[in-house]
GROMACS .gro file of C-alpha atoms in nm:
model
  146
    1MET     CA    1  -2.130  12.030   6.644
    2GLN     CA    2  -2.071  12.403   6.614
    3LYS     CA    3  -1.947  12.576   6.302
    4ASN     CA    4  -1.607  12.747   6.286
    5VAL     CA    5  -1.461  12.523   6.554
    6VAL     CA    6  -1.093  12.434   6.561
    7VAL     CA    7  -1.037  12.081   6.696
    8ILE     CA    8  -0.691  12.026   6.845
    9ASP     CA    9  -0.557  11.682   6.930
   10ALA     CA   10  -0.347  11.716   7.247
   11GLU     CA   11  -0.184  11.373   7.214
   12GLY     CA   12   0.193  11.409   7.249
   13LEU     CA   13   0.189  11.789   7.290
   14ILE     CA   14   0.356  11.971   7.580
   15LEU     CA   15   0.088  12.123   7.802
   16GLY     CA   16   0.248  12.461   7.872
   17ARG     CA   17   0.320  12.538   7.508
   18LEU     CA   18  -0.023  12.413   7.404
   19ALA     CA   19  -0.190  12.629   7.670
   20SER     CA   20  -0.011  12.948   7.568
   21ILE     CA   21  -0.094  12.903   7.199
   22VAL     CA   22  -0.457  12.812   7.268
   23ALA     CA   23  -0.498  13.109   7.507
   24LYS     CA   24  -0.375  13.349   7.240
   25ARG     CA   25  -0.610  13.200   6.980
   26LEU     CA   26  -0.904  13.221   7.222
   27LEU     CA   27  -0.835  13.590   7.276
   28TYR     CA   28  -0.849  13.636   6.898
   29GLY     CA   29  -1.206  13.500   6.907
   30GLU     CA   30  -1.164  13.141   6.786
   31ARG     CA   31  -1.374  12.856   6.924
   32ILE     CA   32  -1.145  12.570   7.023
   33VAL     CA   33  -1.211  12.210   7.120
   34ILE     CA   34  -0.926  12.006   7.268
   35VAL     CA   35  -0.956  11.627   7.253
   36ASN     CA   36  -0.735  11.359   7.413
   37ALA     CA   37  -0.652  11.591   7.705
   38GLU     CA   38  -0.522  11.299   7.910
   39LYS     CA   39  -0.245  11.239   7.653
   40ALA     CA   40  -0.088  11.585   7.681
   41LEU     CA   41   0.262  11.585   7.827
   42LEU     CA   42   0.429  11.758   8.119
   43SER     CA   43   0.806  11.791   8.087
   44GLY     CA   44   1.035  11.694   8.371
   45LYS     CA   45   1.115  11.394   8.583
   46PRO     CA   46   0.788  11.226   8.682
   47LEU     CA   47   0.864  11.236   9.055
   48SER     CA   48   0.951  11.606   9.037
   49VAL     CA   49   0.628  11.687   8.855
   50LEU     CA   50   0.427  11.486   9.109
   51ALA     CA   51   0.603  11.652   9.402
   52TRP     CA   52   0.530  11.995   9.258
   53TYR     CA   53   0.160  11.915   9.210
   54TRP     CA   54   0.126  11.749   9.550
   55ASP     CA   55   0.274  12.062   9.706
   56ARG     CA   56   0.000  12.267   9.541
   57LEU     CA   57  -0.270  12.028   9.664
   58ALA     CA   58  -0.146  12.044  10.025
   59LYS     CA   59  -0.168  12.423  10.064
   60LYS     CA   60  -0.372  12.551  10.356
   61THR     CA   61  -0.561  12.876  10.380
   62HIS     CA   62  -0.444  13.152  10.615
   63TYR     CA   63  -0.782  13.243  10.754
   64ASN     CA   64  -0.883  12.882  10.834
   65PRO     CA   65  -0.583  12.649  10.858
   66GLU     CA   66  -0.806  12.348  10.933
   67LYS     CA   67  -0.955  12.374  10.586
   68THR     CA   68  -0.754  12.284  10.276
   69GLY     CA   69  -0.744  12.511   9.978
   70PRO     CA   70  -0.713  12.649   9.719
   71LYS     CA   71  -0.873  12.370   9.522
   72HIS     CA   72  -0.687  12.225   9.224
   73PRO     CA   73  -0.838  11.991   8.967
   74ARG     CA   74  -0.761  11.619   8.956
   75ARG     CA   75  -0.931  11.529   8.626
   76PRO     CA   76  -0.712  11.552   8.313
   77ASP     CA   77  -0.954  11.771   8.117
   78MET     CA   78  -0.982  12.015   8.406
   79ILE     CA   79  -0.603  12.024   8.455
   80VAL     CA   80  -0.564  12.126   8.090
   81LYS     CA   81  -0.846  12.382   8.114
   82ARG     CA   82  -0.692  12.527   8.432
   83ALA     CA   83  -0.353  12.563   8.258
   84ILE     CA   84  -0.519  12.757   7.975
   85ARG     CA   85  -0.722  12.969   8.218
   86GLY     CA   86  -0.399  13.069   8.391
   87MET     CA   87  -0.277  13.226   8.068
   88LEU     CA   88  -0.587  13.440   8.012
   89PRO     CA   89  -0.651  13.784   8.168
   90ARG     CA   90  -0.815  13.745   8.508
   91LYS     CA   91  -1.117  13.940   8.627
   92LYS     CA   92  -1.175  14.090   8.285
   93PRO     CA   93  -1.467  14.020   8.053
   94LYS     CA   94  -1.223  13.953   7.770
   95GLY     CA   95  -1.068  13.660   7.959
   96ARG     CA   96  -1.401  13.517   8.076
   97ASN     CA   97  -1.545  13.533   7.723
   98ALA     CA   98  -1.236  13.367   7.581
   99LEU     CA   99  -1.260  13.081   7.832
  100SER     CA  100  -1.626  13.028   7.743
  101ARG     CA  101  -1.517  12.950   7.385
  102LEU     CA  102  -1.304  12.655   7.504
  103ARG     CA  103  -1.411  12.290   7.538
  104VAL     CA  104  -1.174  12.020   7.666
  105TYR     CA  105  -1.251  11.648   7.648
  106ILE     CA  106  -1.100  11.324   7.772
  107GLY     CA  107  -1.073  11.102   7.464
  108VAL     CA  108  -1.260  11.193   7.147
  109PRO     CA  109  -1.639  11.249   7.169
  110ASP     CA  110  -1.857  11.096   6.897
  111GLU     CA  111  -1.939  11.433   6.742
  112TYR     CA  112  -1.568  11.504   6.677
  113LYS     CA  113  -1.456  11.160   6.555
  114ASN     CA  114  -1.478  11.244   6.183
  115VAL     CA  115  -1.370  11.606   6.213
  116PRO     CA  116  -1.013  11.684   6.099
  117LYS     CA  117  -0.792  11.750   6.400
  118ILE     CA  118  -0.484  11.968   6.397
  119LYS     CA  119  -0.156  11.926   6.583
  120ILE     CA  120   0.025  12.239   6.689
  121ALA     CA  121   0.384  12.200   6.569
  122GLU     CA  122   0.522  12.452   6.820
  123ALA     CA  123   0.395  12.237   7.110
  124LEU     CA  124   0.565  11.913   7.002
  125PRO     CA  125   0.853  11.787   7.220
  126ARG     CA  126   1.191  11.898   7.084
  127ASN     CA  127   1.441  11.709   7.298
  128ALA     CA  128   1.419  11.330   7.307
  129ARG     CA  129   1.635  11.306   7.621
  130ILE     CA  130   1.388  11.490   7.845
  131LYS     CA  131   1.148  11.274   8.045
  132TYR     CA  132   0.775  11.339   8.020
  133LEU     CA  133   0.469  11.255   8.226
  134SER     CA  134   0.124  11.247   8.068
  135VAL     CA  135  -0.156  11.448   8.223
  136GLY     CA  136  -0.362  11.129   8.254
  137GLU     CA  137  -0.086  10.958   8.452
  138LEU     CA  138  -0.051  11.264   8.677
  139ALA     CA  139  -0.428  11.262   8.735
  140ARG     CA  140  -0.427  10.892   8.826
  141ARG     CA  141  -0.141  10.939   9.073
  142ILE     CA  142  -0.307  11.233   9.252
  143GLY     CA  143  -0.638  11.055   9.302
  144TRP     CA  144  -0.849  11.067   8.985
  145SER     CA  145  -1.049  10.750   8.935
  146GLU     CA  146  -1.188  10.706   8.586
   0.00000   0.00000   0.00000
């Protein structure tokens, strides 16, 4: 395990809020490990969230309509990493270096089992009436097989 690593437990946290906070901390130079990526939440009606993601998966390219693209991840850890990458500066060394300081895991690896994990209070759900879909459930429904 590396020194000066912040371990964040994503269980029960809203993905968009988590991603924006983690992106900012990565730009400040922190090394961050996210565990339980499959238990992060997406807010909205489950069918609406699935329809939105399926729409993104079905996009075709302009230069070769027979070929599908752009490619979107189907694994929960890569979905979370892609959300964080979208909030970092693109095509700049600062953004690439920040992304290299991030590790995202499904579940909790053995090396991080006894490490204290933090929960980001700003990313907790605020409204109990809103429906949520976990990233793991989204991944299973779009074709991820464990």
